[in-house]
Structure formats: C-alpha cells, structure tokens
PDB file of N, CA, C, O and CB in Angstrom:
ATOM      1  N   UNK A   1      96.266-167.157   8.694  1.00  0.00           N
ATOM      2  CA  UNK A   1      95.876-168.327   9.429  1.00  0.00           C
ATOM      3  C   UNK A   1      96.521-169.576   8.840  1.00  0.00           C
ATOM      4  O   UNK A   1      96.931-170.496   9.547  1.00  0.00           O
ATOM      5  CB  UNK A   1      94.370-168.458   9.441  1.00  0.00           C
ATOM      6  N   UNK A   2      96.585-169.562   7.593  1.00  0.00           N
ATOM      7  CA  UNK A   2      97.041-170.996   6.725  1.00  0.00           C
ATOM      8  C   UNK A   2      99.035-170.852   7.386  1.00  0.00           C
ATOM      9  O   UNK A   2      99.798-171.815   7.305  1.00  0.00           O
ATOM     10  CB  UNK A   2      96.700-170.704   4.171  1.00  0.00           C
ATOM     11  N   UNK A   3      99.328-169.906   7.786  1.00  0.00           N
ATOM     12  CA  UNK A   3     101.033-169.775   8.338  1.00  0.00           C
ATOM     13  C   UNK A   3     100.278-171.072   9.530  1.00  0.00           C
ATOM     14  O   UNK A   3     100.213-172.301   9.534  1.00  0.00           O
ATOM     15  CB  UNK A   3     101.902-167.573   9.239  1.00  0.00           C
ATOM     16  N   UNK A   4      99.843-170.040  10.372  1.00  0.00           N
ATOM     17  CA  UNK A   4      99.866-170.837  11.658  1.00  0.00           C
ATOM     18  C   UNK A   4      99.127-172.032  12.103  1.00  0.00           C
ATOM     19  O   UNK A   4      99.180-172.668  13.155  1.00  0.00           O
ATOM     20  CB  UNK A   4      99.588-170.083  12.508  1.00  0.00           C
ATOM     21  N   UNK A   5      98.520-172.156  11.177  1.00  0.00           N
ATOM     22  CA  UNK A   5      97.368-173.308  11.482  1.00  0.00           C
ATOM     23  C   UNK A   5      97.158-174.606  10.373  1.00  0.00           C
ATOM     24  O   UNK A   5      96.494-175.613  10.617  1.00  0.00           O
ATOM     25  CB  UNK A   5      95.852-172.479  11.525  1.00  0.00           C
ATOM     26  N   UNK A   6      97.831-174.348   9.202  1.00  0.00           N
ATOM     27  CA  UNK A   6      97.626-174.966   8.221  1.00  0.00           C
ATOM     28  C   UNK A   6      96.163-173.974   7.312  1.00  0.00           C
ATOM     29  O   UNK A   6      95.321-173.151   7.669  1.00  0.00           O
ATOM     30  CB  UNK A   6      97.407-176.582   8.801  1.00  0.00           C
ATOM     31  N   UNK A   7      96.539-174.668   6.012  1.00  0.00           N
ATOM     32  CA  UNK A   7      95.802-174.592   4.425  1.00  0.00           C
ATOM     33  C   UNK A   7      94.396-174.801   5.115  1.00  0.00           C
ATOM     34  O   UNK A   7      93.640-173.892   5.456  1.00  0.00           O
ATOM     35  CB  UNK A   7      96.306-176.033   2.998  1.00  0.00           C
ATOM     36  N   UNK A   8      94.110-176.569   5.306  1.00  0.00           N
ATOM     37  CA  UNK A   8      92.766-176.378   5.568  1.00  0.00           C
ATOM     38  C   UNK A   8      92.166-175.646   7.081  1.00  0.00           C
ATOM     39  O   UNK A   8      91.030-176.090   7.248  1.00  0.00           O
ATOM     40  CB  UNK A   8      92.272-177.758   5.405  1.00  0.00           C
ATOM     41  N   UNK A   9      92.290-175.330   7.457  1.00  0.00           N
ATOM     42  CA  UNK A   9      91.861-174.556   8.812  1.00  0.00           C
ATOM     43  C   UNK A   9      91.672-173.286   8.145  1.00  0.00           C
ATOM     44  O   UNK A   9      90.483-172.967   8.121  1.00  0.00           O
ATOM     45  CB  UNK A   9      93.023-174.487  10.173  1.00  0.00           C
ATOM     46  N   UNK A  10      92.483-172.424   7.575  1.00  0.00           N
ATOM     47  CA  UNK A  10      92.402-171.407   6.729  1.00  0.00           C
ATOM     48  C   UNK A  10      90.863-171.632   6.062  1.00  0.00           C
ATOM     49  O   UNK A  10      89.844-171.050   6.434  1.00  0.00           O
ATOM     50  CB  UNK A  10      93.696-171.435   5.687  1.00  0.00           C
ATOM     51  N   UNK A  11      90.969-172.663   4.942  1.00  0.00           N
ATOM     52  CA  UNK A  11      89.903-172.524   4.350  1.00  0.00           C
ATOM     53  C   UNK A  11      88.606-172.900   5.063  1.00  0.00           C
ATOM     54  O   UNK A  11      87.544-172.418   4.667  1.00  0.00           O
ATOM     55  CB  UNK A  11      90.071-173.133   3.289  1.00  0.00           C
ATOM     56  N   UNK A  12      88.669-174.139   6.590  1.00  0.00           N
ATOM     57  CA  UNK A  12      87.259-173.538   7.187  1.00  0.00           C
ATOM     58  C   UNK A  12      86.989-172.411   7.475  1.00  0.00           C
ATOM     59  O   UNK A  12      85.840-172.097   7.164  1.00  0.00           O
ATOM     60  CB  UNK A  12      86.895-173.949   8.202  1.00  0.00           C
ATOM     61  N   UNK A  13      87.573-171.652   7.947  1.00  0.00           N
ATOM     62  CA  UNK A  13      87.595-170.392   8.713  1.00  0.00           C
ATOM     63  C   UNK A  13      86.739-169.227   7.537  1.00  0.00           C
ATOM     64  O   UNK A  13      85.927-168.327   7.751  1.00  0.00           O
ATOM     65  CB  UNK A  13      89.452-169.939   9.140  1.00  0.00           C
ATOM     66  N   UNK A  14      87.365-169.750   6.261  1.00  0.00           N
ATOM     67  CA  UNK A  14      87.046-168.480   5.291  1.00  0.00           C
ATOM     68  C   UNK A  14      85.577-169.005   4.654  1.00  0.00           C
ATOM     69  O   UNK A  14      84.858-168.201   4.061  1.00  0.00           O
ATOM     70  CB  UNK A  14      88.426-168.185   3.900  1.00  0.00           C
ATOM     71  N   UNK A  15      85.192-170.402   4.819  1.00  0.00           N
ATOM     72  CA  UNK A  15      84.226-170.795   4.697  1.00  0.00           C
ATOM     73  C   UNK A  15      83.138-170.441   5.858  1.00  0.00           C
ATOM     74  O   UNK A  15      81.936-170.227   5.697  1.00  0.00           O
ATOM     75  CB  UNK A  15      84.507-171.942   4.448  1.00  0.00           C
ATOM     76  N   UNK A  16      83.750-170.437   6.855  1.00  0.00           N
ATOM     77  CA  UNK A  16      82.762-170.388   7.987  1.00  0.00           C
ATOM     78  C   UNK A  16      81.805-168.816   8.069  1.00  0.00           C
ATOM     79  O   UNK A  16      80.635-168.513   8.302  1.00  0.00           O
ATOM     80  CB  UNK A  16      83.753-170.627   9.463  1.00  0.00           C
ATOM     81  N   UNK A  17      83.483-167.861   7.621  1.00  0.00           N
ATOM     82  CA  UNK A  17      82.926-166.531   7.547  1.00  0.00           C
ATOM     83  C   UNK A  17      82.251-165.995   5.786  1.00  0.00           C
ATOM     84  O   UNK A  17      81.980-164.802   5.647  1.00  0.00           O
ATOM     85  CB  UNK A  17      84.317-165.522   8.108  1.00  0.00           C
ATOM     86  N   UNK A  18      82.101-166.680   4.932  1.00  0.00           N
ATOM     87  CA  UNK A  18      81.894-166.764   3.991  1.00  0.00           C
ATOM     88  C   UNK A  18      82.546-165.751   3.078  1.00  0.00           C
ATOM     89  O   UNK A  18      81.903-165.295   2.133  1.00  0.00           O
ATOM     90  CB  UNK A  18      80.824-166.890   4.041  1.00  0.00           C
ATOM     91  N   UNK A  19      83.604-165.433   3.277  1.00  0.00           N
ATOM     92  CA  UNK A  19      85.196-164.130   3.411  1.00  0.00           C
ATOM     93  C   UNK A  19      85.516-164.791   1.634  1.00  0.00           C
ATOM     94  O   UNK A  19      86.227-165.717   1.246  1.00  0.00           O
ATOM     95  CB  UNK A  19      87.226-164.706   5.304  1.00  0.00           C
ATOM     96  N   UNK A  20      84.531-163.717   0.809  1.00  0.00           N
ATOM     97  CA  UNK A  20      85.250-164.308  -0.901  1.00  0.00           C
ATOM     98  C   UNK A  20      84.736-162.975  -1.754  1.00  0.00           C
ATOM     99  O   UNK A  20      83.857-162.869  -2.610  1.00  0.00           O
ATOM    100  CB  UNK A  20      84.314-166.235  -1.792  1.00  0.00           C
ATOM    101  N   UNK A  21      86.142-161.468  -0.848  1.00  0.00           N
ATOM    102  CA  UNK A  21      85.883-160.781  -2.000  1.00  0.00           C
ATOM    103  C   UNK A  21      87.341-160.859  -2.724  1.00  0.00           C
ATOM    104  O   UNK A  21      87.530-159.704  -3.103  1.00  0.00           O
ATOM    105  CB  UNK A  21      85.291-159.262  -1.690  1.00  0.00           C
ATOM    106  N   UNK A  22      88.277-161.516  -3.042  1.00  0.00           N
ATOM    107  CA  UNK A  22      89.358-161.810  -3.695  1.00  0.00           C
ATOM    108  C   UNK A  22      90.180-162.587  -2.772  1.00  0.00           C
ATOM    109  O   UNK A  22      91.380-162.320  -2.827  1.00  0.00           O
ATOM    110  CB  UNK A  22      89.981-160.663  -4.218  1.00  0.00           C
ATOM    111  N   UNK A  23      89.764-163.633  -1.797  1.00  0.00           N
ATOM    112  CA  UNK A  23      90.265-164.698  -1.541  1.00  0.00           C
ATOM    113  C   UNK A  23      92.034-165.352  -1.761  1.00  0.00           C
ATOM    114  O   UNK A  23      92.679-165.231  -2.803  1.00  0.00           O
ATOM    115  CB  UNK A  23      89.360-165.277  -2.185  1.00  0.00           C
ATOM    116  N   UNK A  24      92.409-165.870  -0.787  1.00  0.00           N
ATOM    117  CA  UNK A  24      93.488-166.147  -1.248  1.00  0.00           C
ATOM    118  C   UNK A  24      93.288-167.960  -1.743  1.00  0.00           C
ATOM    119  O   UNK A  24      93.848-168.662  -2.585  1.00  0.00           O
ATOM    120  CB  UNK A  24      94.617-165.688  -0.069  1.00  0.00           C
ATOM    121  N   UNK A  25      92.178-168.208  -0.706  1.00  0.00           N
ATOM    122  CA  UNK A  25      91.738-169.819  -1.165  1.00  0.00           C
ATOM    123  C   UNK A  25      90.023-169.519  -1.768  1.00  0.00           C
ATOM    124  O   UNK A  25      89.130-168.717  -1.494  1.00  0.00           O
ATOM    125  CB  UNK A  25      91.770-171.201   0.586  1.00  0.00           C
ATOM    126  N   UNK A  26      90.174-170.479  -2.563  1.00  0.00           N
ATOM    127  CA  UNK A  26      88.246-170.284  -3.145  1.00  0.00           C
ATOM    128  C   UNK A  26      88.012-171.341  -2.097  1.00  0.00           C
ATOM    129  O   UNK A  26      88.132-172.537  -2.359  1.00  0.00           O
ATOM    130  CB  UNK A  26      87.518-170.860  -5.255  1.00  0.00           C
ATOM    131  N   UNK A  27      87.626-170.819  -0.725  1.00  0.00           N
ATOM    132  CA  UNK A  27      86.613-171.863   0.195  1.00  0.00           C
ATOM    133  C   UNK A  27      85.555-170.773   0.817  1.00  0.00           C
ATOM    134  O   UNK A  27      85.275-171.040   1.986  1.00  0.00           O
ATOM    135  CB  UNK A  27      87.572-172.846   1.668  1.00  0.00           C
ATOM    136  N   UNK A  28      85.006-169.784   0.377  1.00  0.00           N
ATOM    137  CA  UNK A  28      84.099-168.645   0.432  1.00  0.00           C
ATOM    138  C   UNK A  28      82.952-169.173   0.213  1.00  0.00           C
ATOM    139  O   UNK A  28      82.161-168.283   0.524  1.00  0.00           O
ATOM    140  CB  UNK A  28      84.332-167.559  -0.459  1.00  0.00           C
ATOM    141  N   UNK A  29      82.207-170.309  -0.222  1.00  0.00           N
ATOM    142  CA  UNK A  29      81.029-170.341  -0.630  1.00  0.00           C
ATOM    143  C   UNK A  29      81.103-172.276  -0.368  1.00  0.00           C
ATOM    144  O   UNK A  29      82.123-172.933  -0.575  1.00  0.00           O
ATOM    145  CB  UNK A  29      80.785-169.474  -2.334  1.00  0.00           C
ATOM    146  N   UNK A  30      80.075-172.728   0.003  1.00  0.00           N
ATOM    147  CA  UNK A  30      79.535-174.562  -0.336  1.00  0.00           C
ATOM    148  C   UNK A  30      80.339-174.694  -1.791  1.00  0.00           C
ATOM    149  O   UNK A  30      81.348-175.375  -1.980  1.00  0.00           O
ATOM    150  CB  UNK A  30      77.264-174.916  -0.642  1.00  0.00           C
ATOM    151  N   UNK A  31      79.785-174.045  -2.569  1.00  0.00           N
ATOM    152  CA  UNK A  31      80.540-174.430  -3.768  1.00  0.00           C
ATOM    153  C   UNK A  31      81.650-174.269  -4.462  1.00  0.00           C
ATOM    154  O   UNK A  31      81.890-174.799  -5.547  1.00  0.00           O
ATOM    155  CB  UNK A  31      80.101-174.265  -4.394  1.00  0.00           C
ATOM    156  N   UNK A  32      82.391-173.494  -3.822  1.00  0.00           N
ATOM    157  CA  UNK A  32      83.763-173.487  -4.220  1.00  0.00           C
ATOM    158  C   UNK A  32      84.828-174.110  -3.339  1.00  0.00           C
ATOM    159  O   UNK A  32      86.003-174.353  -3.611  1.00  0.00           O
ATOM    160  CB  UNK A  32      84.108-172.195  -4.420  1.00  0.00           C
ATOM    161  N   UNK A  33      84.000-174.357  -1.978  1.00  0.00           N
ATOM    162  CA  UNK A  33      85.309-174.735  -0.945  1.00  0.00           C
ATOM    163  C   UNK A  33      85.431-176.334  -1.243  1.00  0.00           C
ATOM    164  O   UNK A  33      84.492-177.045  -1.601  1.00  0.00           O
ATOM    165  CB  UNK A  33      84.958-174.385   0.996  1.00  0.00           C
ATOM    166  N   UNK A  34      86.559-176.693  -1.060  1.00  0.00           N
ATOM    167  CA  UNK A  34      86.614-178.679  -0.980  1.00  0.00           C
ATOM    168  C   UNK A  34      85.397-178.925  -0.219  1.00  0.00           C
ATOM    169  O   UNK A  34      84.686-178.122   0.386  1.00  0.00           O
ATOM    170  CB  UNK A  34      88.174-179.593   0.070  1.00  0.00           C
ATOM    171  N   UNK A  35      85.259-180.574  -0.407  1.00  0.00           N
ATOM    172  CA  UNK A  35      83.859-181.346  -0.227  1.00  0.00           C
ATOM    173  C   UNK A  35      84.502-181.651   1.491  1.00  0.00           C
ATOM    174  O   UNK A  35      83.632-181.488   2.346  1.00  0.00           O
ATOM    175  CB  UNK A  35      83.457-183.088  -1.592  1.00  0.00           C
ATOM    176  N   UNK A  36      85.391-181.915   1.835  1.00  0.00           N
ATOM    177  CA  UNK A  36      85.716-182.293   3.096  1.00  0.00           C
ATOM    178  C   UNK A  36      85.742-180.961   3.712  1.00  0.00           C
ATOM    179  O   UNK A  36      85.099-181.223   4.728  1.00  0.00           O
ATOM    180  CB  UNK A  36      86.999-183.131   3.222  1.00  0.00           C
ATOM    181  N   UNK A  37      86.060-179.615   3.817  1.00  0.00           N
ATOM    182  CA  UNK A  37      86.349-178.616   3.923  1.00  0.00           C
ATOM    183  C   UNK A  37      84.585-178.290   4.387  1.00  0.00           C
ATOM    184  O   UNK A  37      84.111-179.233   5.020  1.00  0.00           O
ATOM    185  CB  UNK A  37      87.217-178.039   2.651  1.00  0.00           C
ATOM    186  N   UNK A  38      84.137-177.752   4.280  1.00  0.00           N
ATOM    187  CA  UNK A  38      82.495-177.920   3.703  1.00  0.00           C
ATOM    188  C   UNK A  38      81.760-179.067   4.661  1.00  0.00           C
ATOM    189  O   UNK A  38      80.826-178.670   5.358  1.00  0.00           O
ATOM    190  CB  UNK A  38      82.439-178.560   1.831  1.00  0.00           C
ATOM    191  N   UNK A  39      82.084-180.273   4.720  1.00  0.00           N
ATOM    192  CA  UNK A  39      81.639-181.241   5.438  1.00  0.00           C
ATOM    193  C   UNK A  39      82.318-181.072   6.666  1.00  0.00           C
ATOM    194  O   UNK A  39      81.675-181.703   7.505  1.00  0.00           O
ATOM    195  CB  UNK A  39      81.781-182.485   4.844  1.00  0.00           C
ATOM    196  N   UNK A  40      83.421-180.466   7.249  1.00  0.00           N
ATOM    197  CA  UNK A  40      83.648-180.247   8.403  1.00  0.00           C
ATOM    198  C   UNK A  40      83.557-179.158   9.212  1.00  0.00           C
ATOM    199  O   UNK A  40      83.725-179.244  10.429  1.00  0.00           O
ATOM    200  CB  UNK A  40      84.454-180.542   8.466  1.00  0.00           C
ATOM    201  N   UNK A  41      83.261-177.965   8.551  1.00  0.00           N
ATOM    202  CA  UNK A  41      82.587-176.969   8.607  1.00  0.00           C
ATOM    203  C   UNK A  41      80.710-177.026   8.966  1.00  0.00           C
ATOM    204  O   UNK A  41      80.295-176.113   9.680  1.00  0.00           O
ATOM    205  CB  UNK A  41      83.009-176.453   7.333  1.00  0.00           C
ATOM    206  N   UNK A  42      80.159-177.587   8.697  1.00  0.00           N
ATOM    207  CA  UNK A  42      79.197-177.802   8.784  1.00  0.00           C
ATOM    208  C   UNK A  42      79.098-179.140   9.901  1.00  0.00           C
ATOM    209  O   UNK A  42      78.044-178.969  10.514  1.00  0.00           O
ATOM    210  CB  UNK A  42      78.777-177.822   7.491  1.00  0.00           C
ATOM    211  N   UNK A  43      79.594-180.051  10.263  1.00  0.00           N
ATOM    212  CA  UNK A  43      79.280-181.068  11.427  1.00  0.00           C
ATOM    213  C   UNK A  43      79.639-180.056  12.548  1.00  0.00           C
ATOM    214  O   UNK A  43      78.801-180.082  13.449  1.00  0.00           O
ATOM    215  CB  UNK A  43      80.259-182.641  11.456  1.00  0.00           C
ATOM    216  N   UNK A  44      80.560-179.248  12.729  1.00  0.00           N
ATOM    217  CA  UNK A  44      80.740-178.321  13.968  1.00  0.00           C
ATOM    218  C   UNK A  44      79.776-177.241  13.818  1.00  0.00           C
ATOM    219  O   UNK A  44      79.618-176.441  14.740  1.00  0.00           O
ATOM    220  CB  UNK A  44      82.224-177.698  14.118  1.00  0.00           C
ATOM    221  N   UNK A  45      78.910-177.122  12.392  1.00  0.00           N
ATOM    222  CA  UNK A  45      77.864-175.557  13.050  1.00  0.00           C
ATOM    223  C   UNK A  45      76.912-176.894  13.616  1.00  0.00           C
ATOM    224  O   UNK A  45      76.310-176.513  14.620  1.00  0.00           O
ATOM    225  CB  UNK A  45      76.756-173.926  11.434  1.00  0.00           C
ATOM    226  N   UNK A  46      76.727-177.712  13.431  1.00  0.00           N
ATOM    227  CA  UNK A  46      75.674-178.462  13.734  1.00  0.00           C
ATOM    228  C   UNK A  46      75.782-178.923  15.230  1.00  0.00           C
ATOM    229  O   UNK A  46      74.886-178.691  16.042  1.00  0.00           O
ATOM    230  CB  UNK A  46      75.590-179.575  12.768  1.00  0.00           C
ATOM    231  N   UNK A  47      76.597-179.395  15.449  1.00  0.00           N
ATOM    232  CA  UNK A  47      77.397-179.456  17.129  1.00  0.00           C
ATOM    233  C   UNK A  47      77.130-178.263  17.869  1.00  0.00           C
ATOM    234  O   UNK A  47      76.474-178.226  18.910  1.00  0.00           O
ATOM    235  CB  UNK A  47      79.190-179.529  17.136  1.00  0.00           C
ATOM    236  N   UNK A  48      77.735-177.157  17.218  1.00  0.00           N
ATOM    237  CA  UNK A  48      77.292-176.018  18.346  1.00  0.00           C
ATOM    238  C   UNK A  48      75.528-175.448  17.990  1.00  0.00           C
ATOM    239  O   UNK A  48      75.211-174.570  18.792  1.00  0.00           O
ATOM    240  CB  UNK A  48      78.604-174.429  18.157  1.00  0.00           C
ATOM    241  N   UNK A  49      74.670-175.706  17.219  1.00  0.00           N
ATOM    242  CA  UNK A  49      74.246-174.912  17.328  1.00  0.00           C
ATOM    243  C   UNK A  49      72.803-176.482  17.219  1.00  0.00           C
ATOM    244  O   UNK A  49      72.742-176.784  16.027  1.00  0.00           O
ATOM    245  CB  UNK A  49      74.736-173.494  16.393  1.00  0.00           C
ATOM    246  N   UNK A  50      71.912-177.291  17.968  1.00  0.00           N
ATOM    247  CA  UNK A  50      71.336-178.648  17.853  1.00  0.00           C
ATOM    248  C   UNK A  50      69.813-177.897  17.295  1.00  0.00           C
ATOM    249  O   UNK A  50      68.959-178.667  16.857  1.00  0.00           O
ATOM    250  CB  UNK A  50      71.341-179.740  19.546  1.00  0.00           C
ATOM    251  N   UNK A  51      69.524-176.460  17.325  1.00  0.00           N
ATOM    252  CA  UNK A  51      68.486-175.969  17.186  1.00  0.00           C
ATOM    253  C   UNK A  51      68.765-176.313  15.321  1.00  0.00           C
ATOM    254  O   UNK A  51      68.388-177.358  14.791  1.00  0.00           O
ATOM    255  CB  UNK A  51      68.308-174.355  17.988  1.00  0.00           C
ATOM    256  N   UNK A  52      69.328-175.432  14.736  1.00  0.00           N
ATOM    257  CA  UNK A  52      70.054-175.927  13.169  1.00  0.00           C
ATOM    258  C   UNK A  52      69.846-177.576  12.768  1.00  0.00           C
ATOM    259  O   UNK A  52      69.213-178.127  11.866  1.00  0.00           O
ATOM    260  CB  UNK A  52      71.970-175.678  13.254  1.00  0.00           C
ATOM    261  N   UNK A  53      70.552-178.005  13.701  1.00  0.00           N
ATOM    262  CA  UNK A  53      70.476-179.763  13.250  1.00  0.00           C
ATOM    263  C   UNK A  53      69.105-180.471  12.855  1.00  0.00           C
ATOM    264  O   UNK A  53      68.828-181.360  12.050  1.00  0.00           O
ATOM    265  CB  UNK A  53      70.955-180.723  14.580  1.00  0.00           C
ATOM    266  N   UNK A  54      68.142-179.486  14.018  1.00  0.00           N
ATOM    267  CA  UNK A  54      66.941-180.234  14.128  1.00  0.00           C
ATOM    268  C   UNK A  54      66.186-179.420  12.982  1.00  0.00           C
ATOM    269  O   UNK A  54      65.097-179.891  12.657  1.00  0.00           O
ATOM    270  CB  UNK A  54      66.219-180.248  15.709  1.00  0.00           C
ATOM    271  N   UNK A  55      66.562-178.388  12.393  1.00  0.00           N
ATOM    272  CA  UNK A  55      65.791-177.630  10.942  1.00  0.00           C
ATOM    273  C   UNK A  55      66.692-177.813  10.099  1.00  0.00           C
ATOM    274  O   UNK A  55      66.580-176.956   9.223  1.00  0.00           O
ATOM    275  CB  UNK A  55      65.393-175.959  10.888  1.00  0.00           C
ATOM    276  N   UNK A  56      67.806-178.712   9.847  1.00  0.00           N
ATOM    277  CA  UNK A  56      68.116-179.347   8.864  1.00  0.00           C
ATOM    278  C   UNK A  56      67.575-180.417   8.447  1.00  0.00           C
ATOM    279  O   UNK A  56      67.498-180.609   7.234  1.00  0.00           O
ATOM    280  CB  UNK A  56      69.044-179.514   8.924  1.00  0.00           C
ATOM    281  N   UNK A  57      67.028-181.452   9.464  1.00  0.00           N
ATOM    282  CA  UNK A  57      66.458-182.300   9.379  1.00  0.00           C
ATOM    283  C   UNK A  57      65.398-182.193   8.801  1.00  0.00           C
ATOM    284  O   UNK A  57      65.158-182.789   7.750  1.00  0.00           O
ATOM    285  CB  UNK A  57      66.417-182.699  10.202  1.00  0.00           C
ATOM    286  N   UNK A  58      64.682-181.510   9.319  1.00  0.00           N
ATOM    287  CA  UNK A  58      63.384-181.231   8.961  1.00  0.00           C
ATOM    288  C   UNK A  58      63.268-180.956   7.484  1.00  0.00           C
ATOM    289  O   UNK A  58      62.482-181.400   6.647  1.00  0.00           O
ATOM    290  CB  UNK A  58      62.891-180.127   9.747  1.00  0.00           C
ATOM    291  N   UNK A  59      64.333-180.045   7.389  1.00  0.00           N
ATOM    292  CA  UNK A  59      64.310-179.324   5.465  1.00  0.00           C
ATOM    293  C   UNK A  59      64.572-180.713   4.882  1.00  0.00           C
ATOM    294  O   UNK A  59      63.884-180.977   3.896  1.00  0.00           O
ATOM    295  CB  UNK A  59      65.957-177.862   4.779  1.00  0.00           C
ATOM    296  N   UNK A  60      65.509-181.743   5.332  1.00  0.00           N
ATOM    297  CA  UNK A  60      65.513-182.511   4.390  1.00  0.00           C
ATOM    298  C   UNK A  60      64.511-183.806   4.172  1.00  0.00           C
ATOM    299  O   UNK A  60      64.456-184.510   3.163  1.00  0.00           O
ATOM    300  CB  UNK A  60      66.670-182.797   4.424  1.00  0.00           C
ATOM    301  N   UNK A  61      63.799-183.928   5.276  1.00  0.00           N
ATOM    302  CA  UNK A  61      62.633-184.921   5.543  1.00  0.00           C
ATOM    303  C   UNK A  61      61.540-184.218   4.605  1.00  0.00           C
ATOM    304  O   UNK A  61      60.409-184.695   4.510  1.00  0.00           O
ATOM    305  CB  UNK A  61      62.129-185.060   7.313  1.00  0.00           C
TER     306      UNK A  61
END
C-alpha cells in the first residue's frame, strides 16, 4: 500500500487493522503509530461510525 498510496496511508491502514505481527511500519497499536497517524485514523472511525462518537464522549465526560 505505502508503493501506491504513500507511507502514511500505509500506516493508517495498518493502524486501522491493528496488523503488528512483524510490521513493516510500527503503526499497529495507539502507541506505536505517529500522533497524526492515530488522530486521523480515529476522526474517520468517528465519522463513520456517530454511535462510537457519542460513547467516546461519554467515557470521557
């Protein structure tokens, strides 16, 4: 994916699927992937999915 799409797209993708049994990028986990990587990954689960948004909220209230 990082050929055709670029590095970071790669690493949402491997973040999204949480894909870190020997990785070619460490973006497998919140904590290993970049902070922007991670933050854009997460505004689109939140976009598609408003049920999530509204029990994120909640967890953090």
């Amino acid at each position: 994916m990082a050929e055709i799409a670029g590095e970071d797209v790669a690493r949402s993708i491997q973040l999204s699927i949480e894909y870190d049994p020997q990785p070619r990028f460490d973006a497998g986990s919140p904590e290993t992937a970049p902070a922007e990587v991670v933050t854009r990954v997460r505004d689109r689960v939140l976009l598609q999915y408003p049920e999530r948004r509204a029990a994120l909220l909640a967890a953090r209230a």
